[in-house]
PDB file of C-alpha atoms in Angstrom:
ATOM      1  CA  MET Q 310       5.800  31.277   8.068  1.00 41.00           C
ATOM      2  CA  SER Q 311       7.390  27.850   8.234  1.00 63.00           C
ATOM      3  CA  GLU Q 312       8.088  26.382  11.687  1.00 84.00           C
ATOM      4  CA  TYR Q 313      11.566  25.284  10.560  1.00 92.00           C
ATOM      5  CA  ASP Q 314      14.442  26.843   8.741  1.00 95.00           C
ATOM      6  CA  ILE Q 315      13.935  25.769   5.089  1.00 95.00           C
ATOM      7  CA  GLU Q 316      17.415  26.808   4.015  1.00 95.00           C
ATOM      8  CA  ALA Q 317      19.090  24.930   6.894  1.00 95.00           C
ATOM      9  CA  PHE Q 318      17.015  21.790   6.220  1.00 95.00           C
ATOM     10  CA  GLU Q 319      17.815  21.746   2.511  1.00 94.00           C
ATOM     11  CA  ALA Q 320      21.498  22.515   3.084  1.00 94.00           C
ATOM     12  CA  PHE Q 321      21.695  19.573   5.447  1.00 94.00           C
ATOM     13  CA  GLU Q 322      19.997  17.244   2.993  1.00 94.00           C
ATOM     14  CA  GLU Q 323      22.118  18.429   0.066  1.00 92.00           C
ATOM     15  CA  ALA Q 324      25.410  18.058   2.005  1.00 93.00           C
ATOM     16  CA  GLY Q 325      24.398  14.605   3.222  1.00 93.00           C
ATOM     17  CA  TRP Q 326      23.288  13.168  -0.146  1.00 93.00           C
ATOM     18  CA  THR Q 327      26.127  14.773  -2.082  1.00 90.00           C
ATOM     19  CA  THR Q 328      28.666  12.876  -0.018  1.00 87.00           C
ATOM     20  CA  LYS Q 329      26.649   9.701   0.535  1.00 89.00           C
ATOM     21  CA  GLU Q 330      28.180   6.634  -1.045  1.00 88.00           C
ATOM     22  CA  ALA Q 331      25.615   5.170  -3.385  1.00 90.00           C
ATOM     23  CA  GLY Q 332      26.782   1.678  -2.553  1.00 91.00           C
ATOM     24  CA  ALA Q 333      25.879   2.191   1.111  1.00 91.00           C
ATOM     25  CA  TYR Q 334      22.382   3.278   0.074  1.00 94.00           C
ATOM     26  CA  ASP Q 335      22.023   0.435  -2.378  1.00 93.00           C
ATOM     27  CA  ALA Q 336      22.865  -2.176   0.198  1.00 93.00           C
ATOM     28  CA  LEU Q 337      19.625  -1.903   2.162  1.00 95.00           C
ATOM     29  CA  ALA Q 338      17.521   1.157   1.424  1.00 95.00           C
ATOM     30  CA  GLY Q 339      17.939   0.497  -2.291  1.00 95.00           C
ATOM     31  CA  ARG Q 340      16.494  -2.988  -1.917  1.00 95.00           C
ATOM     32  CA  VAL Q 341      13.346  -1.320  -0.586  1.00 97.00           C
ATOM     33  CA  THR Q 342      13.003   1.739  -2.801  1.00 97.00           C
ATOM     34  CA  ALA Q 343      13.723  -0.248  -5.991  1.00 97.00           C
ATOM     35  CA  ARG Q 344      10.509  -2.267  -5.252  1.00 98.00           C
ATOM     36  CA  VAL Q 345       8.523   0.920  -5.841  1.00 98.00           C
ATOM     37  CA  ALA Q 346       9.812   1.465  -9.356  1.00 98.00           C
ATOM     38  CA  GLU Q 347       7.188  -0.717 -10.946  1.00 98.00           C
ATOM     39  CA  PRO Q 348       4.200   0.793  -9.171  1.00 98.00           C
ATOM     40  CA  LEU Q 349       5.383   4.331 -10.031  1.00 98.00           C
ATOM     41  CA  LEU Q 350       5.804   3.451 -13.681  1.00 98.00           C
ATOM     42  CA  ASP Q 351       2.443   1.700 -13.777  1.00 98.00           C
ATOM     43  CA  ALA Q 352       0.852   4.824 -12.310  1.00 98.00           C
ATOM     44  CA  VAL Q 353       2.143   7.015 -15.140  1.00 98.00           C
ATOM     45  CA  ALA Q 354       1.484   4.360 -17.769  1.00 98.00           C
ATOM     46  CA  ALA Q 355       5.082   4.255 -18.888  1.00 98.00           C
ATOM     47  CA  ARG Q 356       5.621   2.240 -22.028  1.00 98.00           C
ATOM     48  CA  ALA Q 357       7.681   2.256 -25.215  1.00 98.00           C
ATOM     49  CA  GLY Q 358       8.075   5.793 -26.487  1.00 98.00           C
ATOM     50  CA  THR Q 359       7.006   7.534 -23.275  1.00 98.00           C
ATOM     51  CA  ARG Q 360       9.226  10.621 -22.674  1.00 98.00           C
ATOM     52  CA  LEU Q 361       9.788  10.218 -18.896  1.00 98.00           C
ATOM     53  CA  LEU Q 362      11.696  12.262 -16.351  1.00 99.00           C
ATOM     54  CA  ASP Q 363      12.739  10.528 -13.095  1.00 98.00           C
ATOM     55  CA  VAL Q 364      13.381  13.235 -10.508  1.00 98.00           C
ATOM     56  CA  ALA Q 365      15.943  12.538  -7.734  1.00 97.00           C
ATOM     57  CA  THR Q 366      16.799   9.363  -9.523  1.00 98.00           C
ATOM     58  CA  GLY Q 367      19.484   8.386  -7.031  1.00 96.00           C
ATOM     59  CA  PRO Q 368      21.008   5.055  -8.067  1.00 96.00           C
ATOM     60  CA  GLY Q 369      18.590   5.041 -11.030  1.00 98.00           C
ATOM     61  CA  TYR Q 370      16.203   2.261 -10.104  1.00 98.00           C
ATOM     62  CA  VAL Q 371      13.108   3.830 -11.676  1.00 98.00           C
ATOM     63  CA  ALA Q 372      14.983   5.157 -14.704  1.00 98.00           C
ATOM     64  CA  ALA Q 373      16.540   1.736 -15.398  1.00 98.00           C
ATOM     65  CA  ARG Q 374      13.173  -0.047 -15.221  1.00 98.00           C
ATOM     66  CA  ALA Q 375      11.526   2.600 -17.456  1.00 98.00           C
ATOM     67  CA  ALA Q 376      14.300   2.066 -20.047  1.00 98.00           C
ATOM     68  CA  GLU Q 377      13.571  -1.654 -19.939  1.00 97.00           C
ATOM     69  CA  LEU Q 378       9.959  -0.836 -20.865  1.00 98.00           C
ATOM     70  CA  GLY Q 379      11.190   1.110 -23.846  1.00 98.00           C
ATOM     71  CA  ALA Q 380      10.614   4.586 -22.477  1.00 98.00           C
ATOM     72  CA  ASP Q 381      12.787   7.549 -23.501  1.00 98.00           C
ATOM     73  CA  VAL Q 382      14.160   8.340 -20.010  1.00 98.00           C
ATOM     74  CA  VAL Q 383      16.054  11.190 -18.333  1.00 98.00           C
ATOM     75  CA  GLY Q 384      17.174  10.659 -14.754  1.00 98.00           C
ATOM     76  CA  LEU Q 385      17.943  13.792 -12.711  1.00 98.00           C
ATOM     77  CA  ASP Q 386      19.777  14.136  -9.381  1.00 97.00           C
ATOM     78  CA  PHE Q 387      21.961  16.746  -7.703  1.00 95.00           C
ATOM     79  CA  SER Q 388      24.432  14.169  -6.323  1.00 95.00           C
ATOM     80  CA  ASP Q 389      27.469  13.355  -8.410  1.00 94.00           C
ATOM     81  CA  THR Q 390      28.012  10.095  -6.509  1.00 94.00           C
ATOM     82  CA  MET Q 391      24.526   8.910  -7.161  1.00 95.00           C
ATOM     83  CA  LEU Q 392      24.673   9.883 -10.794  1.00 97.00           C
ATOM     84  CA  ALA Q 393      27.974   8.073 -11.294  1.00 95.00           C
ATOM     85  CA  PHE Q 394      26.480   4.950  -9.739  1.00 95.00           C
ATOM     86  CA  ALA Q 395      23.386   5.203 -11.935  1.00 97.00           C
ATOM     87  CA  ARG Q 396      25.408   5.700 -15.072  1.00 97.00           C
ATOM     88  CA  SER Q 397      27.580   2.696 -14.300  1.00 96.00           C
ATOM     89  CA  ARG Q 398      24.518   0.505 -13.808  1.00 94.00           C
ATOM     90  CA  THR Q 399      22.419   1.760 -16.720  1.00 95.00           C
ATOM     91  CA  PRO Q 400      24.744   3.186 -19.390  1.00 92.00           C
ATOM     92  CA  GLY Q 401      22.024   3.571 -22.021  1.00 90.00           C
ATOM     93  CA  VAL Q 402      20.027   6.148 -20.004  1.00 96.00           C
ATOM     94  CA  GLU Q 403      20.600   9.886 -19.991  1.00 97.00           C
ATOM     95  CA  PHE Q 404      21.405  11.101 -16.424  1.00 98.00           C
ATOM     96  CA  VAL Q 405      21.784  14.814 -15.727  1.00 98.00           C
ATOM     97  CA  GLN Q 406      22.613  16.897 -12.698  1.00 97.00           C
ATOM     98  CA  GLY Q 407      19.924  19.290 -11.519  1.00 97.00           C
ATOM     99  CA  ASP Q 408      17.636  20.560  -8.750  1.00 97.00           C
ATOM    100  CA  ALA Q 409      14.251  18.982  -8.235  1.00 98.00           C
ATOM    101  CA  THR Q 410      12.835  22.409  -7.302  1.00 97.00           C
ATOM    102  CA  ALA Q 411      14.231  24.179 -10.375  1.00 98.00           C
ATOM    103  CA  LEU Q 412      14.241  21.658 -13.187  1.00 98.00           C
ATOM    104  CA  PRO Q 413      16.552  22.550 -16.098  1.00 98.00           C
ATOM    105  CA  PHE Q 414      13.907  21.721 -18.707  1.00 98.00           C
ATOM    106  CA  GLU Q 415      11.391  23.743 -20.743  1.00 98.00           C
ATOM    107  CA  ASP Q 416       7.671  23.599 -20.125  1.00 98.00           C
ATOM    108  CA  ALA Q 417       5.673  20.549 -21.332  1.00 98.00           C
ATOM    109  CA  MET Q 418       8.725  18.475 -22.311  1.00 98.00           C
ATOM    110  CA  PHE Q 419       7.690  15.129 -20.735  1.00 98.00           C
ATOM    111  CA  ASP Q 420       4.816  12.687 -21.024  1.00 98.00           C
ATOM    112  CA  ALA Q 421       5.448  11.470 -17.473  1.00 99.00           C
ATOM    113  CA  VAL Q 422       7.372  12.448 -14.307  1.00 99.00           C
ATOM    114  CA  THR Q 423       8.232  10.110 -11.399  1.00 99.00           C
ATOM    115  CA  GLY Q 424       9.675  11.014  -8.028  1.00 98.00           C
ATOM    116  CA  ALA Q 425      10.529   8.177  -5.646  1.00 98.00           C
ATOM    117  CA  PHE Q 426      10.726   9.585  -2.126  1.00 98.00           C
ATOM    118  CA  VAL Q 427      12.083  12.957  -3.270  1.00 98.00           C
ATOM    119  CA  LEU Q 428       9.375  14.971  -1.524  1.00 98.00           C
ATOM    120  CA  LEU Q 429      10.642  13.881   1.906  1.00 96.00           C
ATOM    121  CA  HIS Q 430      13.941  15.618   1.250  1.00 96.00           C
ATOM    122  CA  LEU Q 431      12.566  18.973   0.116  1.00 97.00           C
ATOM    123  CA  GLY Q 432      12.089  21.896   2.507  1.00 96.00           C
ATOM    124  CA  VAL Q 433       9.031  22.889   0.436  1.00 97.00           C
ATOM    125  CA  PRO Q 434       7.545  19.838  -1.287  1.00 98.00           C
ATOM    126  CA  GLU Q 435       5.130  22.098  -3.168  1.00 98.00           C
ATOM    127  CA  ARG Q 436       8.056  23.396  -5.238  1.00 98.00           C
ATOM    128  CA  GLY Q 437       9.044  19.952  -6.389  1.00 98.00           C
ATOM    129  CA  VAL Q 438       5.490  18.960  -7.414  1.00 98.00           C
ATOM    130  CA  GLY Q 439       5.044  22.371  -9.090  1.00 98.00           C
ATOM    131  CA  GLU Q 440       8.123  21.885 -11.182  1.00 98.00           C
ATOM    132  CA  ALA Q 441       7.019  18.370 -12.149  1.00 98.00           C
ATOM    133  CA  ALA Q 442       3.653  19.742 -13.291  1.00 98.00           C
ATOM    134  CA  ARG Q 443       5.360  22.513 -15.286  1.00 98.00           C
ATOM    135  CA  VAL Q 444       7.504  20.138 -17.394  1.00 98.00           C
ATOM    136  CA  LEU Q 445       4.555  17.813 -18.068  1.00 98.00           C
ATOM    137  CA  ARG Q 446       2.647  18.060 -21.359  1.00 98.00           C
ATOM    138  CA  PRO Q 447      -1.161  18.375 -21.093  1.00 98.00           C
ATOM    139  CA  GLY Q 448      -2.542  14.961 -20.349  1.00 98.00           C
ATOM    140  CA  GLY Q 449       0.752  13.792 -18.864  1.00 98.00           C
ATOM    141  CA  ARG Q 450       1.004  12.117 -15.452  1.00 98.00           C
ATOM    142  CA  ALA Q 451       3.225  12.687 -12.426  1.00 99.00           C
ATOM    143  CA  ALA Q 452       3.589  10.128  -9.632  1.00 99.00           C
ATOM    144  CA  PHE Q 453       5.378  10.369  -6.284  1.00 99.00           C
ATOM    145  CA  SER Q 454       6.040   8.003  -3.370  1.00 98.00           C
ATOM    146  CA  VAL Q 455       6.549   8.673   0.328  1.00 98.00           C
ATOM    147  CA  TRP Q 456       6.832   6.482   3.349  1.00 98.00           C
ATOM    148  CA  ASP Q 457       3.737   5.459   5.245  1.00 98.00           C
ATOM    149  CA  VAL Q 458       3.334   6.009   8.974  1.00 98.00           C
ATOM    150  CA  PRO Q 459       5.595   3.992  11.287  1.00 97.00           C
ATOM    151  CA  ALA Q 460       2.658   1.890  12.544  1.00 97.00           C
ATOM    152  CA  ARG Q 461       2.347   0.369   9.093  1.00 98.00           C
ATOM    153  CA  GLY Q 462       5.860   0.801   7.671  1.00 98.00           C
ATOM    154  CA  ARG Q 463       7.616  -1.214  10.328  1.00 98.00           C
ATOM    155  CA  TRP Q 464      11.011  -1.322   8.644  1.00 97.00           C
ATOM    156  CA  ILE Q 465      11.531   2.276   9.629  1.00 96.00           C
ATOM    157  CA  GLY Q 466       8.884   2.282  12.378  1.00 97.00           C
ATOM    158  CA  VAL Q 467      10.919   0.100  14.714  1.00 98.00           C
ATOM    159  CA  VAL Q 468      13.802   2.593  14.583  1.00 97.00           C
ATOM    160  CA  PHE Q 469      11.621   5.667  15.007  1.00 96.00           C
ATOM    161  CA  GLU Q 470       9.766   4.157  17.935  1.00 97.00           C
ATOM    162  CA  ALA Q 471      12.948   2.880  19.601  1.00 98.00           C
ATOM    163  CA  PHE Q 472      14.416   6.388  19.360  1.00 97.00           C
ATOM    164  CA  ALA Q 473      11.350   7.968  20.925  1.00 97.00           C
ATOM    165  CA  ALA Q 474      10.944   5.285  23.634  1.00 97.00           C
ATOM    166  CA  SER Q 475      14.593   5.783  24.719  1.00 98.00           C
ATOM    167  CA  GLY Q 476      13.986   9.498  25.506  1.00 97.00           C
ATOM    168  CA  ALA Q 477      16.573  10.570  22.882  1.00 97.00           C
ATOM    169  CA  ARG Q 478      16.268  13.936  21.265  1.00 95.00           C
ATOM    170  CA  PRO Q 479      17.636  15.197  17.946  1.00 94.00           C
ATOM    171  CA  PRO Q 480      21.285  16.261  18.436  1.00 94.00           C
ATOM    172  CA  ALA Q 481      22.582  19.701  17.644  1.00 90.00           C
ATOM    173  CA  GLY Q 482      23.439  20.014  14.006  1.00 88.00           C
ATOM    174  CA  VAL Q 483      20.387  18.129  12.716  1.00 94.00           C
ATOM    175  CA  PRO Q 484      17.929  20.846  11.698  1.00 94.00           C
ATOM    176  CA  ASP Q 485      14.174  20.495  11.943  1.00 94.00           C
ATOM    177  CA  GLY Q 486      12.259  19.885   8.739  1.00 93.00           C
ATOM    178  CA  PRO Q 487       8.771  19.213   7.432  1.00 93.00           C
ATOM    179  CA  ASN Q 488       6.606  16.603   9.187  1.00 94.00           C
ATOM    180  CA  PHE Q 489       8.174  13.431   7.789  1.00 94.00           C
ATOM    181  CA  PHE Q 490       4.801  11.613   7.688  1.00 97.00           C
ATOM    182  CA  ARG Q 491       2.510  14.474   6.669  1.00 97.00           C
ATOM    183  CA  LEU Q 492       1.991  13.023   3.191  1.00 98.00           C
ATOM    184  CA  ALA Q 493       1.123   9.592   4.591  1.00 98.00           C
ATOM    185  CA  GLU Q 494      -2.327  11.075   5.043  1.00 98.00           C
ATOM    186  CA  ASP Q 495      -4.212  10.584   1.779  1.00 98.00           C
ATOM    187  CA  SER Q 496      -5.943  13.978   2.007  1.00 98.00           C
ATOM    188  CA  GLU Q 497      -2.582  15.805   2.445  1.00 98.00           C
ATOM    189  CA  PHE Q 498      -1.060  14.011  -0.484  1.00 98.00           C
ATOM    190  CA  GLU Q 499      -4.080  14.768  -2.675  1.00 98.00           C
ATOM    191  CA  ARG Q 500      -3.975  18.455  -1.732  1.00 98.00           C
ATOM    192  CA  LEU Q 501      -0.320  18.669  -2.580  1.00 98.00           C
ATOM    193  CA  LEU Q 502      -0.799  17.438  -6.119  1.00 98.00           C
ATOM    194  CA  GLU Q 503      -4.026  19.343  -6.674  1.00 98.00           C
ATOM    195  CA  GLY Q 504      -2.303  22.558  -5.484  1.00 98.00           C
ATOM    196  CA  ALA Q 505       0.133  22.140  -8.370  1.00 98.00           C
ATOM    197  CA  GLY Q 506      -2.673  21.989 -10.859  1.00 98.00           C
ATOM    198  CA  LEU Q 507      -2.818  18.207 -11.247  1.00 98.00           C
ATOM    199  CA  GLY Q 508      -6.204  16.575 -11.528  1.00 98.00           C
ATOM    200  CA  GLN Q 509      -7.669  13.044 -11.269  1.00 98.00           C
ATOM    201  CA  VAL Q 510      -5.445  12.565  -8.241  1.00 98.00           C
ATOM    202  CA  ASP Q 511      -5.366   9.073  -6.781  1.00 98.00           C
ATOM    203  CA  VAL Q 512      -3.516   7.966  -3.651  1.00 98.00           C
ATOM    204  CA  SER Q 513      -2.856   4.289  -3.030  1.00 98.00           C
ATOM    205  CA  THR Q 514      -0.854   2.128  -0.685  1.00 98.00           C
ATOM    206  CA  VAL Q 515       1.969  -0.192  -1.766  1.00 98.00           C
ATOM    207  CA  GLU Q 516       2.840  -2.931   0.772  1.00 98.00           C
ATOM    208  CA  PHE Q 517       5.421  -5.684   0.717  1.00 98.00           C
ATOM    209  CA  GLY Q 518       7.847  -7.433   3.081  1.00 97.00           C
ATOM    210  CA  LEU Q 519      11.555  -6.950   3.716  1.00 98.00           C
ATOM    211  CA  HIS Q 520      13.434 -10.085   4.709  1.00 97.00           C
ATOM    212  CA  LEU Q 521      16.366  -9.629   7.043  1.00 98.00           C
ATOM    213  CA  GLU Q 522      18.947 -12.157   8.087  1.00 97.00           C
ATOM    214  CA  ASP Q 523      19.440 -10.414  11.423  1.00 97.00           C
ATOM    215  CA  GLY Q 524      18.827  -7.171  13.307  1.00 97.00           C
ATOM    216  CA  ASP Q 525      22.180  -5.731  12.318  1.00 98.00           C
ATOM    217  CA  GLU Q 526      21.214  -5.765   8.630  1.00 97.00           C
ATOM    218  CA  LEU Q 527      18.463  -3.230   9.173  1.00 97.00           C
ATOM    219  CA  TRP Q 528      20.177  -1.256  11.898  1.00 98.00           C
ATOM    220  CA  ASP Q 529      23.472  -0.840  10.013  1.00 97.00           C
ATOM    221  CA  GLY Q 530      21.706  -0.412   6.694  1.00 96.00           C
ATOM    222  CA  LEU Q 531      19.645   2.533   7.847  1.00 95.00           C
ATOM    223  CA  ILE Q 532      22.565   4.175   9.668  1.00 95.00           C
ATOM    224  CA  GLU Q 533      24.948   3.845   6.697  1.00 94.00           C
ATOM    225  CA  GLY Q 534      22.415   4.355   3.903  1.00 93.00           C
ATOM    226  CA  SER Q 535      20.512   7.411   5.186  1.00 92.00           C
ATOM    227  CA  VAL Q 536      21.343  11.037   5.842  1.00 94.00           C
ATOM    228  CA  ARG Q 537      19.247  11.723   8.913  1.00 93.00           C
ATOM    229  CA  VAL Q 538      19.209   8.409  10.792  1.00 95.00           C
ATOM    230  CA  ARG Q 539      22.971   8.315  11.101  1.00 94.00           C
ATOM    231  CA  PRO Q 540      23.467  11.573  13.063  1.00 95.00           C
ATOM    232  CA  MET Q 541      20.238  11.036  15.026  1.00 96.00           C
ATOM    233  CA  ILE Q 542      21.661   7.768  16.409  1.00 97.00           C
ATOM    234  CA  LEU Q 543      25.379   8.336  16.454  1.00 96.00           C
ATOM    235  CA  GLY Q 544      24.931  11.855  17.872  1.00 96.00           C
ATOM    236  CA  GLN Q 545      23.704  10.387  21.160  1.00 97.00           C
ATOM    237  CA  THR Q 546      25.848   9.298  24.118  1.00 97.00           C
ATOM    238  CA  GLU Q 547      27.076   5.703  24.010  1.00 97.00           C
ATOM    239  CA  GLU Q 548      24.753   4.838  26.812  1.00 98.00           C
ATOM    240  CA  LEU Q 549      21.724   6.241  24.973  1.00 98.00           C
ATOM    241  CA  GLN Q 550      22.778   4.517  21.726  1.00 98.00           C
ATOM    242  CA  ARG Q 551      22.763   1.192  23.575  1.00 98.00           C
ATOM    243  CA  GLU Q 552      19.280   1.936  24.951  1.00 98.00           C
ATOM    244  CA  ILE Q 553      17.950   2.796  21.526  1.00 98.00           C
ATOM    245  CA  ARG Q 554      19.378  -0.433  20.177  1.00 98.00           C
ATOM    246  CA  ARG Q 555      17.920  -2.437  23.070  1.00 98.00           C
ATOM    247  CA  ARG Q 556      14.459  -1.112  22.390  1.00 98.00           C
ATOM    248  CA  TYR Q 557      14.919  -1.606  18.667  1.00 98.00           C
ATOM    249  CA  ASP Q 558      15.763  -5.277  19.185  1.00 98.00           C
ATOM    250  CA  GLU Q 559      12.684  -5.705  21.361  1.00 98.00           C
ATOM    251  CA  LEU Q 560      10.394  -4.188  18.706  1.00 98.00           C
ATOM    252  CA  LEU Q 561      11.978  -6.129  15.854  1.00 98.00           C
ATOM    253  CA  GLU Q 562      11.398  -9.435  17.669  1.00 98.00           C
ATOM    254  CA  ALA Q 563       7.696  -9.272  16.780  1.00 98.00           C
ATOM    255  CA  TYR Q 564       8.679  -9.918  13.150  1.00 98.00           C
ATOM    256  CA  ARG Q 565      10.942 -12.917  13.687  1.00 98.00           C
ATOM    257  CA  VAL Q 566      10.550 -15.755  11.204  1.00 97.00           C
ATOM    258  CA  GLY Q 567      12.815 -18.726  11.710  1.00 91.00           C
ATOM    259  CA  ASP Q 568      16.390 -17.477  11.809  1.00 90.00           C
ATOM    260  CA  GLY Q 569      15.545 -14.027  10.414  1.00 97.00           C
ATOM    261  CA  PHE Q 570      12.859 -11.405  10.229  1.00 98.00           C
ATOM    262  CA  ASP Q 571      10.098 -10.428   7.793  1.00 98.00           C
ATOM    263  CA  VAL Q 572       9.382  -6.744   8.322  1.00 98.00           C
ATOM    264  CA  PRO Q 573       6.436  -4.926   6.692  1.00 98.00           C
ATOM    265  CA  VAL Q 574       7.105  -2.038   4.331  1.00 98.00           C
ATOM    266  CA  SER Q 575       4.314   0.440   3.496  1.00 98.00           C
ATOM    267  CA  VAL Q 576       4.453   3.206   0.933  1.00 98.00           C
ATOM    268  CA  LYS Q 577       2.004   5.901  -0.153  1.00 98.00           C
ATOM    269  CA  LEU Q 578       1.868   6.594  -3.839  1.00 98.00           C
ATOM    270  CA  ALA Q 579       0.044   9.517  -5.439  1.00 98.00           C
ATOM    271  CA  VAL Q 580      -0.496  10.152  -9.154  1.00 98.00           C
ATOM    272  CA  GLY Q 581      -2.100  13.109 -10.892  1.00 98.00           C
ATOM    273  CA  THR Q 582      -2.809  14.228 -14.475  1.00 98.00           C
ATOM    274  CA  LYS Q 583      -2.029  17.628 -16.008  1.00 98.00           C
ATOM    275  CA  SER Q 584      -5.141  19.133 -17.506  1.00 92.00           C
TER     276      SER Q 584
END
């Protein structure tokens, strides 16, 4: 039995991302997640003629880059707002509405499947990987990305650690979910893909820096561009919100460069091949 309510977790995620303004996501989080498009596409060997499915495409960063490479791309997401944004940015790509855990496609339709950070938003990540494997042709590849642990991925680590150090607790209305950093462990990520029948699994780390003009850029960007961070912070008392921010500012100071900050981003990427 799961230690959390899967339905409650997924309903919370769906409601949050369905109403989330894509522009708010694009302003900061999108600057980071778009950087992972190239590594994901490299992992699945996307090129001209590759029939590729980008699951939970969001604003369409991976799908757009795949199209530039000449791939035959379909981007899928359940959010109308994200799909509208993706279509406006990349009109030549097919974007469809659908569920990552029940893909509206027949078996073995795609040469490659990518999923940028989708697994963190599924109550049962195994279902998402299983569906990706199902729609892959034999010999096709699926690649997924997740966030690394806070100690290495400091752009979110400073916020997670500030929250914990302040003594804050998740407010009512924010349901528990899977361990957010479970798949940052290489062995866990490997097992997930292997459990779906994918072989030749390889897990790697993608690292780069995020430049910030000031602390507000990251603080406001995460609150406005995420589903969980916003209620976790704004659901606290004003006094506790100030304490979280104070500790956040202290932690961020370690990354000051001149008049701004250079904050490390670390991502785990796993790829597997369908036998």
